[in-house]
JSON list of C-alpha atoms in Angstrom, two decimals:
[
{"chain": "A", "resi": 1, "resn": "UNK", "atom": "CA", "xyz": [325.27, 43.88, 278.94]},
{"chain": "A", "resi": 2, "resn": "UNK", "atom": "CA", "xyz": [322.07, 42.07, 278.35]},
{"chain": "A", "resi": 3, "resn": "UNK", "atom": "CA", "xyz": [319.06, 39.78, 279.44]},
{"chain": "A", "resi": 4, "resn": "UNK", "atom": "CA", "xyz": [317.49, 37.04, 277.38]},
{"chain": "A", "resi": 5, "resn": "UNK", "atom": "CA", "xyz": [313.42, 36.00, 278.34]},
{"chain": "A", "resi": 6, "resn": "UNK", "atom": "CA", "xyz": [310.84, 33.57, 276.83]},
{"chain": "A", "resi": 7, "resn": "UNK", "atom": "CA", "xyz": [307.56, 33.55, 278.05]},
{"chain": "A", "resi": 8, "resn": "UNK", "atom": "CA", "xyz": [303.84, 32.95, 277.43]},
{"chain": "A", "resi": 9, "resn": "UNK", "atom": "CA", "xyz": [301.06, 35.67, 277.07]},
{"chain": "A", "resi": 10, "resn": "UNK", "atom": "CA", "xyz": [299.77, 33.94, 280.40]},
{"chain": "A", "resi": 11, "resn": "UNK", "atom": "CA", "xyz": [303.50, 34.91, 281.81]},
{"chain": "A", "resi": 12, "resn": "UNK", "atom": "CA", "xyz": [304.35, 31.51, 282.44]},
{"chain": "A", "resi": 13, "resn": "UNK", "atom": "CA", "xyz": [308.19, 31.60, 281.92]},
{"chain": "A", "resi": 14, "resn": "UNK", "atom": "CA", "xyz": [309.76, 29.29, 280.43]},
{"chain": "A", "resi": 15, "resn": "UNK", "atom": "CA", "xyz": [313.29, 30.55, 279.95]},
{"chain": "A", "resi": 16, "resn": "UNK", "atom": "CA", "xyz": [313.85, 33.46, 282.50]},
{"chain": "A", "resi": 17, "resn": "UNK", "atom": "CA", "xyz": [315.86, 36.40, 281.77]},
{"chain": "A", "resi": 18, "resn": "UNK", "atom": "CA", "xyz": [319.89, 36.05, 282.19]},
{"chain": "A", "resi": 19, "resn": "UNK", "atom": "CA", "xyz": [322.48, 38.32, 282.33]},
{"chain": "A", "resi": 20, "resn": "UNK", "atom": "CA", "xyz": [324.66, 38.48, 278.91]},
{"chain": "A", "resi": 21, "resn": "UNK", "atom": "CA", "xyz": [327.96, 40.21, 278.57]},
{"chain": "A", "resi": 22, "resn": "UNK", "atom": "CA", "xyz": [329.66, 40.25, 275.28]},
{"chain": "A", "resi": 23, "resn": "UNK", "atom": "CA", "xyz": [328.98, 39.91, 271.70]},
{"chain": "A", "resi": 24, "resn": "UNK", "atom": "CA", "xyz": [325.23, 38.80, 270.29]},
{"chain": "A", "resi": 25, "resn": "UNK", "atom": "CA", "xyz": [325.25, 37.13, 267.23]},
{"chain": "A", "resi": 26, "resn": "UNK", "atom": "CA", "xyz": [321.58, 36.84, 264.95]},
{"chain": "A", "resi": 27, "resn": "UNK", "atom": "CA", "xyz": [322.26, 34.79, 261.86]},
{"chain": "A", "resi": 28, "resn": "UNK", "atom": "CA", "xyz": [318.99, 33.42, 259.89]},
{"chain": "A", "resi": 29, "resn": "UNK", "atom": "CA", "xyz": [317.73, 32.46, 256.53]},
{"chain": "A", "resi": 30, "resn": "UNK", "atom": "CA", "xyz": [314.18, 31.84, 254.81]},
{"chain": "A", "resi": 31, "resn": "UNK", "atom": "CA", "xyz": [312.71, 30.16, 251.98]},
{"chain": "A", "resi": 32, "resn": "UNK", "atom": "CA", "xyz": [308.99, 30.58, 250.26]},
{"chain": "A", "resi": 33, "resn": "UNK", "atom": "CA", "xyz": [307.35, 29.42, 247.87]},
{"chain": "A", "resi": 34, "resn": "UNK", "atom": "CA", "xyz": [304.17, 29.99, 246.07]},
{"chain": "A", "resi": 35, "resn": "UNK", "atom": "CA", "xyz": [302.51, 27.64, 243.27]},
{"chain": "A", "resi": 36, "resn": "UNK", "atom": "CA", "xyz": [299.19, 28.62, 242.74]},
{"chain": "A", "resi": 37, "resn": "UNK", "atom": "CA", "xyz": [296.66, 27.84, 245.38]},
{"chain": "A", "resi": 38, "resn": "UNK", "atom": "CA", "xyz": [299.43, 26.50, 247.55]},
{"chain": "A", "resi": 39, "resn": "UNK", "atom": "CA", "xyz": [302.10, 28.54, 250.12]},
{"chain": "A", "resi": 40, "resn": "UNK", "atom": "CA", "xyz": [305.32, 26.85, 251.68]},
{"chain": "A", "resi": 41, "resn": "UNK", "atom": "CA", "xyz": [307.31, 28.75, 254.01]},
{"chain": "A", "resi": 42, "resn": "UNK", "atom": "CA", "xyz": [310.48, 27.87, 256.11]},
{"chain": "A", "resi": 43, "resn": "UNK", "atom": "CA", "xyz": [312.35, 29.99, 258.26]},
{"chain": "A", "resi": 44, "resn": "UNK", "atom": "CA", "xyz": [315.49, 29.62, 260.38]},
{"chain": "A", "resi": 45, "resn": "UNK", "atom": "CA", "xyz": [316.71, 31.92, 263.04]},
{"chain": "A", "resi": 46, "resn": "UNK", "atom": "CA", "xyz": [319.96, 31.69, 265.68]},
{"chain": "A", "resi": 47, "resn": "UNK", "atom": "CA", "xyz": [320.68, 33.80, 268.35]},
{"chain": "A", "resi": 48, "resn": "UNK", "atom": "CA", "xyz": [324.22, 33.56, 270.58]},
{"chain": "A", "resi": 49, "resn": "UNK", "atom": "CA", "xyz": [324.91, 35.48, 273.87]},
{"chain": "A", "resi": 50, "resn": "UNK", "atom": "CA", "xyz": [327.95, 35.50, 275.39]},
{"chain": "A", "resi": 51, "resn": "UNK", "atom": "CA", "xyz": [328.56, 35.52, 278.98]},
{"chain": "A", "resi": 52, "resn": "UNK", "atom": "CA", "xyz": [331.72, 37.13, 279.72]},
{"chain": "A", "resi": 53, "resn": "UNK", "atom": "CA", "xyz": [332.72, 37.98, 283.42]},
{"chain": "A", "resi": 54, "resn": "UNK", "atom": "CA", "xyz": [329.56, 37.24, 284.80]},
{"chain": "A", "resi": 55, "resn": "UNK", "atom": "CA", "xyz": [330.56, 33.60, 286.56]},
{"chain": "A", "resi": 56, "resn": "UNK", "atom": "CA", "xyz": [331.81, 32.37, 290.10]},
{"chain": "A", "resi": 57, "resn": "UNK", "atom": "CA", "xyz": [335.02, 34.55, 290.44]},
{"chain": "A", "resi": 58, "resn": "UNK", "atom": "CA", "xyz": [334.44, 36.76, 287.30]},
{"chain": "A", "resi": 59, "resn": "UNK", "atom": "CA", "xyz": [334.84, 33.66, 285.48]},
{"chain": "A", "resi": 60, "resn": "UNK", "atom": "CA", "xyz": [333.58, 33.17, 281.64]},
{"chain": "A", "resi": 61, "resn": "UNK", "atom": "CA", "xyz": [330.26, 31.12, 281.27]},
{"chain": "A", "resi": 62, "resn": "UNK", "atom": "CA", "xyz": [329.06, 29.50, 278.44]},
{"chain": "A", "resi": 63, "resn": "UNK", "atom": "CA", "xyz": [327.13, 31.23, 275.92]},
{"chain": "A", "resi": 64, "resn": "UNK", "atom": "CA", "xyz": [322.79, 31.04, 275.77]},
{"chain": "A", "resi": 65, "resn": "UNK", "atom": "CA", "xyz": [321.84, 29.54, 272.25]},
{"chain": "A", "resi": 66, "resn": "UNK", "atom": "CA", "xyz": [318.41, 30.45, 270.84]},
{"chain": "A", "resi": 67, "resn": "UNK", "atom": "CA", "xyz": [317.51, 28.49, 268.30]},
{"chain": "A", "resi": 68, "resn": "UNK", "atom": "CA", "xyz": [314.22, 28.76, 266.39]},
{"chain": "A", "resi": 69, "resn": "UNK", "atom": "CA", "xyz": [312.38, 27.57, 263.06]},
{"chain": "A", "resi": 70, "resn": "UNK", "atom": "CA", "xyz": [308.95, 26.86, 261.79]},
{"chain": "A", "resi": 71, "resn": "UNK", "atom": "CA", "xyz": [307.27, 25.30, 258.85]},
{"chain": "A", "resi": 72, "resn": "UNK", "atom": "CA", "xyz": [303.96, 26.33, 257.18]},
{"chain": "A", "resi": 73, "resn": "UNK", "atom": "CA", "xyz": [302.05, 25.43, 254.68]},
{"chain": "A", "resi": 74, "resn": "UNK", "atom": "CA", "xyz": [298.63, 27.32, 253.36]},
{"chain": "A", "resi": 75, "resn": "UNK", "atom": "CA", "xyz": [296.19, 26.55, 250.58]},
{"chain": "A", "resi": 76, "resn": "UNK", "atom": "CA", "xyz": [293.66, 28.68, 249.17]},
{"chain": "A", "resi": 77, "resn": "UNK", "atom": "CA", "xyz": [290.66, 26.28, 248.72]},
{"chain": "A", "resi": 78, "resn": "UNK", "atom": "CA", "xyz": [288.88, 28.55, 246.68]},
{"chain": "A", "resi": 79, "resn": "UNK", "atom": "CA", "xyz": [291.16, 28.77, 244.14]},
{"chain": "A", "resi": 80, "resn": "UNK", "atom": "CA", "xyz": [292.61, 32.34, 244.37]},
{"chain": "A", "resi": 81, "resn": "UNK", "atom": "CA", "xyz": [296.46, 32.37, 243.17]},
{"chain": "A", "resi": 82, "resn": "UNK", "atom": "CA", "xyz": [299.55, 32.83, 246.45]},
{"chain": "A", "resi": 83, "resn": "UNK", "atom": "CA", "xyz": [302.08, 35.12, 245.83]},
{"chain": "A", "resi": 84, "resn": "UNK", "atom": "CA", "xyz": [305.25, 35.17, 248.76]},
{"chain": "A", "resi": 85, "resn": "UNK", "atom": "CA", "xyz": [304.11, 38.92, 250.42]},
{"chain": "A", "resi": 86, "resn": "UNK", "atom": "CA", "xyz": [301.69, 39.52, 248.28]},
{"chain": "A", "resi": 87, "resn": "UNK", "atom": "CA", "xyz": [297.61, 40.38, 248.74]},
{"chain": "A", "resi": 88, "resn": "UNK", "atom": "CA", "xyz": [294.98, 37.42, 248.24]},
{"chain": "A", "resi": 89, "resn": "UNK", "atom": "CA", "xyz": [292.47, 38.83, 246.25]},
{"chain": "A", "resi": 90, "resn": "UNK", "atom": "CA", "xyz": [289.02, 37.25, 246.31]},
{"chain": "A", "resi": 91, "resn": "UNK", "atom": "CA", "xyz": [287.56, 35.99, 243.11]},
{"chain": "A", "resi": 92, "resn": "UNK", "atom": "CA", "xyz": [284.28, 37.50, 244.89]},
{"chain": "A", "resi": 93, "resn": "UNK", "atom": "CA", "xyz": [284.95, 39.74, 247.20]},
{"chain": "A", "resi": 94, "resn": "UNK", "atom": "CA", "xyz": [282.23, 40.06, 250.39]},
{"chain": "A", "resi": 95, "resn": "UNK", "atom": "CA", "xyz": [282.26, 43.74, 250.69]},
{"chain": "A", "resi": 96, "resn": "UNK", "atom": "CA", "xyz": [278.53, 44.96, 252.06]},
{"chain": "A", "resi": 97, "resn": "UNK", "atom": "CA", "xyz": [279.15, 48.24, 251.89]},
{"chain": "A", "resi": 98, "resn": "UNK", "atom": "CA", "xyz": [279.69, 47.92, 248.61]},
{"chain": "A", "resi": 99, "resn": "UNK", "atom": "CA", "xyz": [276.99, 45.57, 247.60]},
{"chain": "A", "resi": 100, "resn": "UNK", "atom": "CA", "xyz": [279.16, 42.74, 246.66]},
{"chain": "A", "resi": 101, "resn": "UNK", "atom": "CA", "xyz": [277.87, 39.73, 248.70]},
{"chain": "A", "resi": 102, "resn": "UNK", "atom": "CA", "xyz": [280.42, 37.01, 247.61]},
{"chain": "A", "resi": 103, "resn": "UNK", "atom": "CA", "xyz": [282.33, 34.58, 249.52]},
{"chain": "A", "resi": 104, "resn": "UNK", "atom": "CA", "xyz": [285.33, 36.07, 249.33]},
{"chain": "A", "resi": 105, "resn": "UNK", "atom": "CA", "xyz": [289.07, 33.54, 249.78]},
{"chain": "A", "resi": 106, "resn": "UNK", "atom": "CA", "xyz": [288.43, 30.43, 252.12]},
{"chain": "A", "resi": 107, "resn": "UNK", "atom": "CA", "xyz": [292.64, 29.55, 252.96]},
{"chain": "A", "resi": 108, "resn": "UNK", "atom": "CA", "xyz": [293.25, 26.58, 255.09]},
{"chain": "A", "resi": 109, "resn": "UNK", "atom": "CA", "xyz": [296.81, 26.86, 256.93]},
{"chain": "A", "resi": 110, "resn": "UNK", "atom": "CA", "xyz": [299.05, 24.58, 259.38]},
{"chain": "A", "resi": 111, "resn": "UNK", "atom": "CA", "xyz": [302.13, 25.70, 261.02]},
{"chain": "A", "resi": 112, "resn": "UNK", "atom": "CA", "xyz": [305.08, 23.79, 262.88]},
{"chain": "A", "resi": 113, "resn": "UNK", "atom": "CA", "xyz": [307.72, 25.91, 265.16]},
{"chain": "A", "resi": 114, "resn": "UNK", "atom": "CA", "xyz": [310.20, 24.80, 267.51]},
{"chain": "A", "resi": 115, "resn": "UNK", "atom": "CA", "xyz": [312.44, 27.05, 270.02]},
{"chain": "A", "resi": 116, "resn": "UNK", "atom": "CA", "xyz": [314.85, 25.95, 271.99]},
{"chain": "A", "resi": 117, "resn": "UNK", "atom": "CA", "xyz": [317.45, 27.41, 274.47]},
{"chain": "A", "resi": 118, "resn": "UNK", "atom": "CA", "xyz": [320.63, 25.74, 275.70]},
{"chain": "A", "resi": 119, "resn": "UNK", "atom": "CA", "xyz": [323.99, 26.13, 277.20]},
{"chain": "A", "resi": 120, "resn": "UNK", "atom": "CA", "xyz": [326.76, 24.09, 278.50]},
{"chain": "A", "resi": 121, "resn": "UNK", "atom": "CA", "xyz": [326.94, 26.01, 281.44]},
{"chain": "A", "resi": 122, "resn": "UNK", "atom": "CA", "xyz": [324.44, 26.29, 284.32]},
{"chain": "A", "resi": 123, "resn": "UNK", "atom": "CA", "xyz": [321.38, 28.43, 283.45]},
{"chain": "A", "resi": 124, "resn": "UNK", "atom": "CA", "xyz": [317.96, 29.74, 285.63]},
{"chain": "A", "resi": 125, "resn": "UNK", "atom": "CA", "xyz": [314.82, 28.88, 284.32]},
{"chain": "A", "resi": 126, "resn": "UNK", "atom": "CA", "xyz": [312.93, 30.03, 287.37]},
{"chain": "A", "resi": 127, "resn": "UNK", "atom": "CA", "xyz": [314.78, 33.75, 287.55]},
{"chain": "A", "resi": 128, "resn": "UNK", "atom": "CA", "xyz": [318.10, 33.91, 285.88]},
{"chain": "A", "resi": 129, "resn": "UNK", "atom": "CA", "xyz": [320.61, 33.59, 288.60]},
{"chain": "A", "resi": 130, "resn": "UNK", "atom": "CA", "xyz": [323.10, 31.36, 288.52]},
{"chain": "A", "resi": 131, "resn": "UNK", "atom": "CA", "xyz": [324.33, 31.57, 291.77]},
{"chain": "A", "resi": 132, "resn": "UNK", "atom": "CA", "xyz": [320.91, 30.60, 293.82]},
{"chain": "A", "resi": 133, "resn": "UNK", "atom": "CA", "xyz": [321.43, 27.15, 293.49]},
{"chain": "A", "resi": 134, "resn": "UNK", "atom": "CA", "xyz": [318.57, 26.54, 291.07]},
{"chain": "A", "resi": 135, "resn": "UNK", "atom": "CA", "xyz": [319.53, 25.56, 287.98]},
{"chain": "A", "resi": 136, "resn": "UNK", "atom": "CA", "xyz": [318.36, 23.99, 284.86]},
{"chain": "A", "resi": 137, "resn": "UNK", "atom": "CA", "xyz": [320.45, 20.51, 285.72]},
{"chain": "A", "resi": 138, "resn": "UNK", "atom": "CA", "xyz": [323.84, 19.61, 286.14]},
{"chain": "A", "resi": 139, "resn": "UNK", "atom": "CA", "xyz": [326.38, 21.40, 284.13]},
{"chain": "A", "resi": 140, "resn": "UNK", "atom": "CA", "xyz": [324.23, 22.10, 280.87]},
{"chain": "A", "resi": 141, "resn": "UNK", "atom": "CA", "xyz": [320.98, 23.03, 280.38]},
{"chain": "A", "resi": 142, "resn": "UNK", "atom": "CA", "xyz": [318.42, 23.21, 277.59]},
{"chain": "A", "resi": 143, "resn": "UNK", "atom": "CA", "xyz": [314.40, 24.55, 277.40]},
{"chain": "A", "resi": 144, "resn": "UNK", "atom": "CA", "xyz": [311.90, 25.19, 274.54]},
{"chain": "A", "resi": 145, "resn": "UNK", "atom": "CA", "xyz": [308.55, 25.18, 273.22]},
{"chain": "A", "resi": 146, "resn": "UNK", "atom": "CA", "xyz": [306.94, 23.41, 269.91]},
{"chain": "A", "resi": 147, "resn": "UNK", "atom": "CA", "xyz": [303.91, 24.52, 268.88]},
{"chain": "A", "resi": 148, "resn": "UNK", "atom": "CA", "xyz": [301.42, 23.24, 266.34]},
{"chain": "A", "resi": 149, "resn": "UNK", "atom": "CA", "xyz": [298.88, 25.73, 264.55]},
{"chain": "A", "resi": 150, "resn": "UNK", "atom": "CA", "xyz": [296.13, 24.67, 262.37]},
{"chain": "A", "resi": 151, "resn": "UNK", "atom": "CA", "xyz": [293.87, 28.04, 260.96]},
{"chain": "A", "resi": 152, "resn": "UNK", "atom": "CA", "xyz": [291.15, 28.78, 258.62]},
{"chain": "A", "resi": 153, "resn": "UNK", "atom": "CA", "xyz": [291.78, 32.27, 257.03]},
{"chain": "A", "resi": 154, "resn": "UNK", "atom": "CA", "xyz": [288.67, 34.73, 255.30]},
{"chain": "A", "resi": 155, "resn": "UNK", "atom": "CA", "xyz": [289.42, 37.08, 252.79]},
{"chain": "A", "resi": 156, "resn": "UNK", "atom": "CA", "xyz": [286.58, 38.68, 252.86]},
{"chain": "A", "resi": 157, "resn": "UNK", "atom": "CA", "xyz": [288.14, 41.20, 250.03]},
{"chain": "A", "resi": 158, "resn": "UNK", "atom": "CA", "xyz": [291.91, 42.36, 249.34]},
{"chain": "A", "resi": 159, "resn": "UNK", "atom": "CA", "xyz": [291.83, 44.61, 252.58]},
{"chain": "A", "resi": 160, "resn": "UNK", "atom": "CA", "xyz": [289.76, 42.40, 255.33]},
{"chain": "A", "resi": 161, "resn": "UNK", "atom": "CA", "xyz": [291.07, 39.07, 257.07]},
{"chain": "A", "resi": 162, "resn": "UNK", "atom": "CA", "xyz": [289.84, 37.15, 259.38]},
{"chain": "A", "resi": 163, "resn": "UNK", "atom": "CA", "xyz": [291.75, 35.09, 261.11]},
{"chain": "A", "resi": 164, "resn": "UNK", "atom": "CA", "xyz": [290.68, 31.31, 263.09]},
{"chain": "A", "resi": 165, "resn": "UNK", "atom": "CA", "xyz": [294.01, 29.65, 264.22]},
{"chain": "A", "resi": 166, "resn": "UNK", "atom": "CA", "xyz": [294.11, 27.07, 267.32]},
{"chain": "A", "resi": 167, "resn": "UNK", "atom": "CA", "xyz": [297.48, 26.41, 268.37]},
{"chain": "A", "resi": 168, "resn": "UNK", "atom": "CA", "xyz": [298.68, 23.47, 270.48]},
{"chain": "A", "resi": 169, "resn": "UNK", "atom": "CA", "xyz": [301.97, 23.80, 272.43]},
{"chain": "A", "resi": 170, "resn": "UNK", "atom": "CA", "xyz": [304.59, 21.76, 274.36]},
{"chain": "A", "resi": 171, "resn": "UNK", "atom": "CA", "xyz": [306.93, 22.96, 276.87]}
]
């Protein structure tokens, strides 16, 4: 047995926790690539949850489907070679400490995800049960979040970041 949740830092739920009995499944796959300057990145990722016993009468309810993916894309305006995993190293690195007062790695970024949560049987947003009477709609039901980021990142040397993102979502 199990529970599945998705919610914001703020705690707002959007998905609440439900009982699972059974077999989880993960499956997912990724792709990056690095020319230069420039960064792509995909990634996939699927989640299944069976609900086995745990209906009216012991019956067998549909499985919860997480499904998630994002896009991104980053370029280094300053010039600086990407490599997938690897460390940006300034050109100039600002390290004080060390008396070097360049302007380190300027790297612009933007980022596209999308989760989403369905079943064809009844599902809880609001607390999980499914025997309150409060459920996502009919006999299915489906929930998510896409979320746009846009960032500026600051290498100020091979070990410092800093990090600027602003991230938009929709519920």
């Amino acid at each position: 047995p199990g529970r599945t949740t998705a919610r914001t830092s703020t705690r707002f739920t959007y998905f609440a926790a439900h009982p699972t009995r059974g077999d989880r499944t993960r499956m997912g796959a990724d792709v990056a690539w690095a020319w230069g300057p420039i960064a792509l990145v995909f990634e996939y990722a699927e989640q299944s949850n069976e609900r086995e016993n745990i209906g009216a009468g012991g019956a067998d309810l549909d499985d919860i489907v997480a499904t998630g993916w994002y896009v991104a894309a980053t370029w280094l305006i300053t010039g600086e070679a990407k490599t997938v995993g690897g460390v940006v190293a300034p050109r100039r690195n600002f390290s004080p400490f060390a008396g070097k007062f360049g302007p380190g790695a300027w790297q612009l970024g933007v980022r596209y995800a999308q989760l989403d949560f369905e079943s064809d049987d009844p599902v809880d947003f609001f607390d999980g049960s499914v025997t309150n009477g409060i459920t996502g709609g009919g006999t299915s039901a489906e929930n998510g979040v896409d979320a746009l980021t846009v960032g500026l990142n600051w290498y100020l040397n091979p070990r410092v970041r800093a990090v600027f993102n602003w991230t938009r979502y929709w519920f």
